[in-house]
Coordinates of C-alpha atoms and ligand atoms in Angstrom, one line a residue:
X1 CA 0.0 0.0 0.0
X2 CA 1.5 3.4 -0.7
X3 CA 2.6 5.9 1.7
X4 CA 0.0 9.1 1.7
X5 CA -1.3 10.0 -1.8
X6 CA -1.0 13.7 -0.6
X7 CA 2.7 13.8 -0.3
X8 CA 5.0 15.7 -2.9
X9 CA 7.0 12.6 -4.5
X10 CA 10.9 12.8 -5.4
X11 CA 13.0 9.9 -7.2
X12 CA 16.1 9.7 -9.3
X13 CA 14.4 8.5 -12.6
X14 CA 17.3 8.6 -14.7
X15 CA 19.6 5.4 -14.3
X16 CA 22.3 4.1 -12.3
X17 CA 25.2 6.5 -10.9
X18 CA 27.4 7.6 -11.4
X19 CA 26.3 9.2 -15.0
X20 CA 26.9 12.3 -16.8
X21 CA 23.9 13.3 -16.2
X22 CA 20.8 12.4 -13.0
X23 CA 17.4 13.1 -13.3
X24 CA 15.4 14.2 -10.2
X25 CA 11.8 14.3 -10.9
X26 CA 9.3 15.7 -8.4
X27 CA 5.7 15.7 -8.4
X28 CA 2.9 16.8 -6.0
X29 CA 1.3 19.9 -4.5
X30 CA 5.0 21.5 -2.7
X31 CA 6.9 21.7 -5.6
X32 CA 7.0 25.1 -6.0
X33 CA 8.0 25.2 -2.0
X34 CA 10.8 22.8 -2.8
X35 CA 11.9 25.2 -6.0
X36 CA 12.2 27.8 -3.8
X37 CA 13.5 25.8 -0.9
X38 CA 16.3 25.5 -3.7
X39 CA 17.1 28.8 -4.6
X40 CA 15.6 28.5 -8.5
X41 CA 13.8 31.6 -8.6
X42 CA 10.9 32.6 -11.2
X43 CA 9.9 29.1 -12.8
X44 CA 8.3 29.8 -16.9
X45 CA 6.7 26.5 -17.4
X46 CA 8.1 23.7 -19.6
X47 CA 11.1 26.2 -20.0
X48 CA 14.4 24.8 -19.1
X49 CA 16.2 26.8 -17.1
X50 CA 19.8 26.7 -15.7
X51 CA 20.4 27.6 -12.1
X52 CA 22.7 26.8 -9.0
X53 CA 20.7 24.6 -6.8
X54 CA 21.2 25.7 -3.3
X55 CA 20.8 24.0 0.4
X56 CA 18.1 25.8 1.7
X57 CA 19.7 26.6 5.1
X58 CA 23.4 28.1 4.1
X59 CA 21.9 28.8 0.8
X60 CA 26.1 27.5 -0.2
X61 CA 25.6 25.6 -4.0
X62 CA 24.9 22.2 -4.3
X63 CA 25.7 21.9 -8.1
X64 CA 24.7 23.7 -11.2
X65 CA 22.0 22.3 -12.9
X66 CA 18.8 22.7 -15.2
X67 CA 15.3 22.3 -13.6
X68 CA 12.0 22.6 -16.3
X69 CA 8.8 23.3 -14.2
X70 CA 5.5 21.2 -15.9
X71 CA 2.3 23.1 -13.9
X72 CA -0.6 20.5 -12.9
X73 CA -2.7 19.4 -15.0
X74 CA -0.2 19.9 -17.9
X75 CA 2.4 17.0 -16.6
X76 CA 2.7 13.2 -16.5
X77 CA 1.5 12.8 -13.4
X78 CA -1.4 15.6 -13.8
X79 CA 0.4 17.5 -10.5
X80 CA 2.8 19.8 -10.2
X81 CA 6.1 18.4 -11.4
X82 CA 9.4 19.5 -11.6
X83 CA 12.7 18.1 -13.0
X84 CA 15.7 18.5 -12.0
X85 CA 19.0 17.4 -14.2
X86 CA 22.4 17.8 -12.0
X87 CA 25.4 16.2 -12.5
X88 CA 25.1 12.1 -12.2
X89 CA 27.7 12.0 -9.2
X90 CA 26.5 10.0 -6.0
X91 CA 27.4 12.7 -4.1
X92 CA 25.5 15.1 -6.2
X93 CA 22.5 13.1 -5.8
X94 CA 22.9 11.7 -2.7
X95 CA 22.7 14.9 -0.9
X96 CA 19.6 16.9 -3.5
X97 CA 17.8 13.8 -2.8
X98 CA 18.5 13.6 1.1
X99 CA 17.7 17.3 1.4
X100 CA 14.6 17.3 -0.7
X101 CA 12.7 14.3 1.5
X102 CA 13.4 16.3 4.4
X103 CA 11.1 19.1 3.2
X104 CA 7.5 18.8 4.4
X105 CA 5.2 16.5 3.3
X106 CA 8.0 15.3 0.9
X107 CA 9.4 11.9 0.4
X108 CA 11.3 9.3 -1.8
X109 CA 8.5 7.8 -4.6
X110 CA 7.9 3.7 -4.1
X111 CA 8.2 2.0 -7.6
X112 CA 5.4 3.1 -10.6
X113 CA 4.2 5.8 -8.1
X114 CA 4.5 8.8 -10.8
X115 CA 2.8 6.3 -13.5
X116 CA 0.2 5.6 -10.6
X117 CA -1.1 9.1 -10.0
X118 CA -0.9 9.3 -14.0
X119 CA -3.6 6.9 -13.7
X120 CA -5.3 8.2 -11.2
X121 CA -5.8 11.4 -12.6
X122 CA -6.9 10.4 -15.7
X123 CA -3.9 11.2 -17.7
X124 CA -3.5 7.5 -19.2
X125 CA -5.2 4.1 -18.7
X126 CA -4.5 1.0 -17.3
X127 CA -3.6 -0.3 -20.9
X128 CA -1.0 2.7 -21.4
X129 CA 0.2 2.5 -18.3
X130 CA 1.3 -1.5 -19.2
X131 CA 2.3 0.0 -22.3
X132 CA 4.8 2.4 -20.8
X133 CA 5.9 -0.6 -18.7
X134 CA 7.1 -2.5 -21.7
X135 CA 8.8 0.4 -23.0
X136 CA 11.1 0.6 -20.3
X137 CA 11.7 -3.4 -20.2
X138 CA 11.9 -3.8 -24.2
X139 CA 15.1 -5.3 -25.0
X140 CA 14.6 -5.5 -29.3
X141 CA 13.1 -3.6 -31.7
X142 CA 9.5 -5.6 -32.3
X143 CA 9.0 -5.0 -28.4
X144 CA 9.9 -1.4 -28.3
X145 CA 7.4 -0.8 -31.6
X146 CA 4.4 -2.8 -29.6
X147 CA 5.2 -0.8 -26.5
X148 CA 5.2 2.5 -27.7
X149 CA 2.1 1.6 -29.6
X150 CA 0.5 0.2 -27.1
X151 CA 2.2 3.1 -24.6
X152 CA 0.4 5.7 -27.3
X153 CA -3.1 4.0 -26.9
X154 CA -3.9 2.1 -29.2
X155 CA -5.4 -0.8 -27.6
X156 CA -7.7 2.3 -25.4
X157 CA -8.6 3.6 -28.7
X158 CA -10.3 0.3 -29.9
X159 CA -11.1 -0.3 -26.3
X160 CA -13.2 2.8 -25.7
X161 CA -14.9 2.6 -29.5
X162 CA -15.5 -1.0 -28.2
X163 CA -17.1 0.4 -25.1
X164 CA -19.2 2.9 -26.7
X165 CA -21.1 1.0 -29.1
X166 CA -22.1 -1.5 -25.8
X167 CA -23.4 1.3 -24.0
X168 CA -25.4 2.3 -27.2
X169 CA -26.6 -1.0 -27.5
X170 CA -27.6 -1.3 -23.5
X171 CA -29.6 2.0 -24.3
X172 CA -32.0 0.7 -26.7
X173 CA -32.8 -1.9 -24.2
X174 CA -33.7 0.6 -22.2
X175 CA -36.1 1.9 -24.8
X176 CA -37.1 -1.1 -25.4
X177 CA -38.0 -1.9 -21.4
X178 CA -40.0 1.6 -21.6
X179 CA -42.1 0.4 -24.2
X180 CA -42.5 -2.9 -24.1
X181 CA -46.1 -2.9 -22.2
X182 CA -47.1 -1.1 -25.8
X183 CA -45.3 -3.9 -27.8
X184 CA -44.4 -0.9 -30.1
X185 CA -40.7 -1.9 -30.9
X186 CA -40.3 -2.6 -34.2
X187 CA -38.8 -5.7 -34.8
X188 CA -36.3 -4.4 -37.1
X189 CA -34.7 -2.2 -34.4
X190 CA -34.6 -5.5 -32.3
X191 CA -32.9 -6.8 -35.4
X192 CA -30.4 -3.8 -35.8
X193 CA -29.0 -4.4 -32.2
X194 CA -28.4 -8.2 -33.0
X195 CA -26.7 -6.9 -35.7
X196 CA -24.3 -4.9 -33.9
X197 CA -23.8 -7.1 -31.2
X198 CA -22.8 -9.9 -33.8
X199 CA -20.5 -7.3 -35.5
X200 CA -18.6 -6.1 -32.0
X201 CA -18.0 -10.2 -31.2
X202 CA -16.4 -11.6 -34.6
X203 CA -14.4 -7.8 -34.3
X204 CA -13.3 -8.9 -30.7
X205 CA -12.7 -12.0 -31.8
X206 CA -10.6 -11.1 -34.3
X207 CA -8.3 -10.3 -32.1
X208 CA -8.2 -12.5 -29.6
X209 CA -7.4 -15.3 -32.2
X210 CA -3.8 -14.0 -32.6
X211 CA -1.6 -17.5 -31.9
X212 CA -0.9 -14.9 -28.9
X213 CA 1.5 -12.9 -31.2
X214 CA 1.5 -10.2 -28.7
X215 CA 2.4 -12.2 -25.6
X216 CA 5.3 -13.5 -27.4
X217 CA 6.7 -10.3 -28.3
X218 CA 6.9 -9.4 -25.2
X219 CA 8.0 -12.1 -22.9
X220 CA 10.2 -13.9 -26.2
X221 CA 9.6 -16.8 -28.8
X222 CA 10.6 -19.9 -26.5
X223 CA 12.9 -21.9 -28.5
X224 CA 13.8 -25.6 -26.6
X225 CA 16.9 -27.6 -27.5
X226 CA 16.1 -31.1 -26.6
X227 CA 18.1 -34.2 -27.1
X228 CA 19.3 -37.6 -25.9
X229 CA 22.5 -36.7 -23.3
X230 CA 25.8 -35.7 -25.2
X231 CA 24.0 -34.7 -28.2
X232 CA 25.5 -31.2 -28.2
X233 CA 22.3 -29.4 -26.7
X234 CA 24.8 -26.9 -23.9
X235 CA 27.5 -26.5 -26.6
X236 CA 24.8 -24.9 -29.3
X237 CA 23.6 -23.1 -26.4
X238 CA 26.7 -21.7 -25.9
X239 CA 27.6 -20.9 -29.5
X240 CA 24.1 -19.4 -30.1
X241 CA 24.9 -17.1 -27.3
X242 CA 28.1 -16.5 -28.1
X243 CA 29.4 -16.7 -24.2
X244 CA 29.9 -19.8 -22.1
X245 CA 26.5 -20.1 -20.0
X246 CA 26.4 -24.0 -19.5
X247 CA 28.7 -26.5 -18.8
X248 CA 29.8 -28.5 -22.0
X249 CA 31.1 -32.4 -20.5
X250 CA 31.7 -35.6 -22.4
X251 CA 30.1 -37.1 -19.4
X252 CA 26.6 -38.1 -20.8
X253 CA 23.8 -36.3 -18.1
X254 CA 25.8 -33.0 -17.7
X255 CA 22.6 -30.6 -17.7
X256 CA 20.3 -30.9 -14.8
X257 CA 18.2 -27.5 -14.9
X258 CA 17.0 -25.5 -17.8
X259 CA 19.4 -22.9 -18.7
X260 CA 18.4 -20.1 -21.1
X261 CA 19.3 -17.1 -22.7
X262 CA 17.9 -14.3 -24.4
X263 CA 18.6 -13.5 -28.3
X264 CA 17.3 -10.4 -30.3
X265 CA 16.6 -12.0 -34.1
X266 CA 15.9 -9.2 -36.6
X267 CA 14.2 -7.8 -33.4
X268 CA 12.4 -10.4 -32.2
X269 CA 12.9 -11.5 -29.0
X270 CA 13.6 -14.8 -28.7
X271 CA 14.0 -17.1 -25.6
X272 CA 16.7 -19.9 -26.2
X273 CA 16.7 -22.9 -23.5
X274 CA 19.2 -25.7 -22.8
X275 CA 17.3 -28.9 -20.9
X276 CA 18.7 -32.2 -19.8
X277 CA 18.6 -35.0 -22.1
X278 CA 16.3 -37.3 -22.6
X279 CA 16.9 -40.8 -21.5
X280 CA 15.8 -43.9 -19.0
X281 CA 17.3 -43.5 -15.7
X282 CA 17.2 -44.1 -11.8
X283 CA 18.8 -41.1 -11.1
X284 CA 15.9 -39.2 -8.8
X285 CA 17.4 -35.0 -9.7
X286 CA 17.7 -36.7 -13.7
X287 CA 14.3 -37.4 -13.4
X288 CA 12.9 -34.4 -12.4
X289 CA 15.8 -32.5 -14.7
X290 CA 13.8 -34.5 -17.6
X291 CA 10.2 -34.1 -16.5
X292 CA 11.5 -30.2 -16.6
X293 CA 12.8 -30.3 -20.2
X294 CA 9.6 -32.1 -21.3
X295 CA 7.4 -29.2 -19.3
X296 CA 9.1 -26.3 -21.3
X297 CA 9.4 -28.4 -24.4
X298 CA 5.4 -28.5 -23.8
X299 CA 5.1 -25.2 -23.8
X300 CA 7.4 -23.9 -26.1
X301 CA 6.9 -21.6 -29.4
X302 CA 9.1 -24.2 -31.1
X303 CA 11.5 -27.3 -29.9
X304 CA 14.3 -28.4 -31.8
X305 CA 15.9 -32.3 -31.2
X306 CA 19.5 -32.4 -31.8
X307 CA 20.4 -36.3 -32.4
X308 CA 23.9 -36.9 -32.8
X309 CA 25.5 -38.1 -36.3
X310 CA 27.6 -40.2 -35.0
X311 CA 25.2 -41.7 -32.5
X312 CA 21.3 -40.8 -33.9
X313 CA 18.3 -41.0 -31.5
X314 CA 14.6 -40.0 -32.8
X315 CA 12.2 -37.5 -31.1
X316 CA 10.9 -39.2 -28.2
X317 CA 7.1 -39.3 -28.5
X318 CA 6.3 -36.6 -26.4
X319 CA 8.2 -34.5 -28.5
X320 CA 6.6 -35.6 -32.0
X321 CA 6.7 -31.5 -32.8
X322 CA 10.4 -31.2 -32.7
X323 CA 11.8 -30.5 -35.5
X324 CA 15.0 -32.5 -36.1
X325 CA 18.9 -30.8 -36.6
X326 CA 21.7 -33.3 -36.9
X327 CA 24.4 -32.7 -34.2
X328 CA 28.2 -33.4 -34.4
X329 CA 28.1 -33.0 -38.4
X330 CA 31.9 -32.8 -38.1
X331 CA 32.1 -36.8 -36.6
X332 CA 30.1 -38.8 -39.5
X333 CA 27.9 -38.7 -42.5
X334 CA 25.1 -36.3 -42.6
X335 CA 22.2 -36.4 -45.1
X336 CA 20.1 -33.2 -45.6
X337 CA 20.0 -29.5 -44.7
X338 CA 19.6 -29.7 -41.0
X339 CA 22.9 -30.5 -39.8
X340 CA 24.9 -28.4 -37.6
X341 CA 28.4 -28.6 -35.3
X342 CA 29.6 -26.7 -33.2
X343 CA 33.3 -27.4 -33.4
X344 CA 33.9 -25.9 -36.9
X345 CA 30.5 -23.8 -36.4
X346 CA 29.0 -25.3 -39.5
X347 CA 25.7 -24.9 -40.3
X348 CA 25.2 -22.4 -37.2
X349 CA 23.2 -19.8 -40.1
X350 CA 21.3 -22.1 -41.6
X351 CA 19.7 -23.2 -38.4
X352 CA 19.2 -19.4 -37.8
X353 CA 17.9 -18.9 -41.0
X354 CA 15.3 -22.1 -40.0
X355 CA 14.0 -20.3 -37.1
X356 CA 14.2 -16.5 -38.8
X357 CA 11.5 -18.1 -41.0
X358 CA 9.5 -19.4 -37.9
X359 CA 9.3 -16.2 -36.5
X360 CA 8.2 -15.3 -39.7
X361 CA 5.7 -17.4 -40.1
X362 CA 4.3 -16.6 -36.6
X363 CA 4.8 -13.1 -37.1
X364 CA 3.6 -13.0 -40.8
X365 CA 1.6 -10.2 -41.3
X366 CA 4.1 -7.6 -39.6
X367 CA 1.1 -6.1 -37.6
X368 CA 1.6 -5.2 -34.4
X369 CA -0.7 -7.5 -32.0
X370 CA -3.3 -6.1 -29.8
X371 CA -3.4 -8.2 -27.4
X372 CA -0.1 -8.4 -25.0
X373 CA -0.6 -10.2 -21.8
X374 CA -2.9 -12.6 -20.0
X375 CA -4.9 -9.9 -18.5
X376 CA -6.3 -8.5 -21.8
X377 CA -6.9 -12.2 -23.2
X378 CA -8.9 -13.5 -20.3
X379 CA -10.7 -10.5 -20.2
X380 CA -11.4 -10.0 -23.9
X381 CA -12.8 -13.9 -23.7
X382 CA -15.0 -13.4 -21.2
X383 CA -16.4 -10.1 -23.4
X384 CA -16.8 -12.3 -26.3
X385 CA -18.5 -14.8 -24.2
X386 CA -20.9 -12.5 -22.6
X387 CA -21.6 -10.6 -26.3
X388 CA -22.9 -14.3 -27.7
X389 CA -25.0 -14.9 -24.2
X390 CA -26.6 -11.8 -24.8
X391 CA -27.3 -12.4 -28.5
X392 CA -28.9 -16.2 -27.7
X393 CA -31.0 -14.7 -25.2
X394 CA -32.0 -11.2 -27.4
X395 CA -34.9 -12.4 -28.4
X396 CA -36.7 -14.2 -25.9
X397 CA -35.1 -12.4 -22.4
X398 CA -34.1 -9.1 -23.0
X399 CA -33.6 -8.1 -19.1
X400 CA -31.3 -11.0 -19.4
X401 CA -29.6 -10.2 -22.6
X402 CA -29.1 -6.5 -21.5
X403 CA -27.0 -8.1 -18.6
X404 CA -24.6 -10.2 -20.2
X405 CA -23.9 -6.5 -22.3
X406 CA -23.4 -4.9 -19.2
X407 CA -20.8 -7.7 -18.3
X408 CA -19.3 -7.5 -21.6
X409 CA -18.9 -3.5 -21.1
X410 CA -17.3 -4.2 -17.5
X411 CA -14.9 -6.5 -19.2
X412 CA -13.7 -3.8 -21.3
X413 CA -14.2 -1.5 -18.2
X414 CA -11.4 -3.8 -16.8
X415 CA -9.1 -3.3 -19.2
X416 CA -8.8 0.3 -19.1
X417 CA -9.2 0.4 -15.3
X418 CA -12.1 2.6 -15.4
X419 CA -14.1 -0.6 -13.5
X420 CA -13.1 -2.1 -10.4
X421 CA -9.3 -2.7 -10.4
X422 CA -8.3 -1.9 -7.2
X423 CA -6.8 -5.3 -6.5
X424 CA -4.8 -5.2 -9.7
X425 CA -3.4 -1.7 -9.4
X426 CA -0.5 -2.6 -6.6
X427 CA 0.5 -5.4 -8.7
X428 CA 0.9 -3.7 -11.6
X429 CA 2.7 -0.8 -10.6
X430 CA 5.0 -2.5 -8.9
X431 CA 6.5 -4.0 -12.0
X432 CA 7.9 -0.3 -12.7
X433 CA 10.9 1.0 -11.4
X434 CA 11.6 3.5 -9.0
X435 CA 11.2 6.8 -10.9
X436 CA 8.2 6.1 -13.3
Ligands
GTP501 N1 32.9 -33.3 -32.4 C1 32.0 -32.6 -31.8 N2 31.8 -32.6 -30.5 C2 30.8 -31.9 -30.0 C3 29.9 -31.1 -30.7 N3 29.0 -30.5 -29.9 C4 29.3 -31.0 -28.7 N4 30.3 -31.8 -28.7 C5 30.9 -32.5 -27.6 O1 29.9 -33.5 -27.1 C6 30.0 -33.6 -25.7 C7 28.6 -33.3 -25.1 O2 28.3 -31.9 -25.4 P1 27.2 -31.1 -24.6 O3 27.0 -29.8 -25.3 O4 27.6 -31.1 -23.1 O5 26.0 -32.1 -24.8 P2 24.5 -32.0 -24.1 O6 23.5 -32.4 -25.1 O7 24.3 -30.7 -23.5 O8 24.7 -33.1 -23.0 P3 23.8 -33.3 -21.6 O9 23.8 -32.1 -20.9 O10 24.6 -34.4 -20.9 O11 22.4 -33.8 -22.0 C8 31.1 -32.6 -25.2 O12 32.3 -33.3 -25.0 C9 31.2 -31.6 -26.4 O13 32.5 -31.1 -26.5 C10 30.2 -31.0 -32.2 O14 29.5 -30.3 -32.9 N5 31.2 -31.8 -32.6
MG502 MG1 23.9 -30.2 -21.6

């Protein structure tokens, strides 16, 4: 739970020191008091001015700097901000923030708490807000793209048309309530509404059946090597990643948990894991090390069965999927294009080609995905499901049918945050950094 809503807010939201240059951003009702506490004089807003930055007390200089005053309700947060950019030194830092969150009413910002009062006061949904989120934490280019997108609003765009046309189709029921004694509803308005309710489900539909392209964006396409023991699963690992993250042995049983690492393919973020190989054994921590490559192999975007040349082993049949690369090309005959070793690094770009054209495939149309975590999905189903419950029951229960709208709206309602999110609003904010 946060600290008192009321309270001017300070943080360093630039990143970590020291740096050439810090960036103090304050927000809530004293920040004019803390621009004066600091010597800055007459503040022109969104001007950037440079001033010495005093202690309040000796009034002796802190460091030279440049603070840009943003009025409430023009700002990120909607309040009074300002923000400060001083020299990145600890020091520098250390003491502007020590000083400032000794001022009244003032203190250090918990994590998301800017992006929170954002929220709060209406300057961006719940749906930005996640957006903005994913900015921050996008590593390649396709996840910076649906970020900003999604940052910029363009899943609250579709969201609120979505919204709209619901509550225009929950009004005519009302009409319809009105005057039903009469029985003076013309059948084809009844007809109209069925219309658009059918129209606003295959829409929402539409996106929900996305083979989850958003989801993958952002958390990475998960790519499993799995293999029989010693077939070279670690060492591609390794030469994939370019860096020595698991340990390569000739003994046969080496890997024991699932490794991974994260690559950036034309942009795509992709999610590379090392597992243990698959074979019969007694061994208790083998066992669970397999029943742990077979989960994520279960789960993954694609798996990939390396089986040695010189000693060949098929996909086990849980893994039926796996698409097949011969391992160790360099020790005996291969047939085929799916070869690769790692000794010579043959083959190492055809096998990235092979998966450049899976993220292809599953990225085909180069849209940007609307959907882009569980939260939307579940609740985007649910809408569906409550738009075809109200069309079933149009016709014969329209008290009924006017419900499962108003459950569909409150889906969407959900989404943005403008319905009953309390719950979900520590949880999300705490994903952010100090700062934001
Ligand atoms: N000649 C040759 N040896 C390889 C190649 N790839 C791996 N090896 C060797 O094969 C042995 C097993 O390699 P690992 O990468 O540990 O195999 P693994 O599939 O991870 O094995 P487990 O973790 O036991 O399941 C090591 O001695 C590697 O040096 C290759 O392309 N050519
Ligand atoms: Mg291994």
């Amino acid at each position: 739970m946060l600290a008192s809503n009321n309270d001017t807010i300070i943080a360093l939201s630039s990143g970590t020191l020291p740096a050439g240059v810090a960036v103090i951003r304050v927000s809530g009702t004293h920040c004019r008091a803390i621009a004066n506490a600091l010597g800055l004089g007459q503040l022109v807003p969104r001007k950037a001015k440079l001033a010495d930055l005093l202690y309040p007390d000796t009034r002796e200089v802190i460091d030279r700097g440049i603070s840009i005053w943003f009025p409430g309700p023009n700002s990120f947060t909607g309040e009074d901000c300002l923000e400060l950019q001083v020299h990145g030194g600890r020091a520098v830092v250390g003491k502007l923030l020590e000083i400032l969150s000794g001022l009244k009413d003032t203190r250090l910002a918990e994590a998301g708490e800017f992006s929170r009062r954002a929220f709060e006061n209406g300057k961006m949904d719940l749906t930005e807000i996640e957006g903005l989120s994913d900015l921050i934490a996008a590593d390649t280019e396709w996840q910076r793209r649906q970020a900003q997108g999604q940052a910029g609003g363009r899943l609250r765009g579709l969201l609120e048309d979505w919204r709209s046309e619901l509550i225009r189709c929950r009004a005519f029921f009302e009409v319809e309530f009105d005057f039903s004694d009469e029985d003076d509803v013309p059948d084809s308005m009844v007809e109209a509404v069925i219309k658009k309710v059918a129209a606003l489900e295959h829409d929402i539909s539409s996106y929900v059946e996305d083979g989850n392209r958003g989801e993958i964006i952002r958390e990475g396409f998960a790519i499993v090597l799995s293999g029989a023991p010693n077939s070279g699963k670690s060492s591609l690992l390794n030469a994939l990643a370019d860096r020595d993250i698991a340990i390569v042995s000739s003994a046969a049983g080496t890997t024991r948990d699932v490794l991974q690492c994260r690559l950036d393919i034309d942009g795509i973020p992709v999610v590379l894991y090392d597992t243990a190989g698959i074979r019969d054994t007694v061994d208790d921590i083998e066992l669970e090390g397999i029943k742990r490559a077979l989960d994520h192999a279960a789960r993954s975007d694609l798996t990939i069965w390396l089986s040695a040349a010189d000693d060949p082993k098929s996909p086990v049949s849980d893994l039926s999927d796996a698409v097949v690369f011969q391992s160790k090309s360099d020790l005996a005959e291969v047939s085929g294009e799916f070869h690769i070793n790692t000794v010579e690094k043959g083959g190492l770009n055809r096998l990235l080609d092979f998966i450049r054209s899976r993220l292809l495939e599953f990225n085909s149309d180069g849209d940007l995905a609307l959907i882009t975590r569980e939260r939307h999905r579940s609740e985007l189903v649910r809408c569906v499901a409550a738009l075809r419950a109200s069309q079933s029951l149009m016709t014969s229960n329209s008290e009924l049918s006017s419900e499962e709208l108003r459950i569909a709206s409150d889906c969407l309602g959900r989404l943005t945050g403008f319905v009953d999110v309390e719950d979900l609003l520590d949880v999300i904010f705490s994903e952010f950094c100090i700062g934001k």
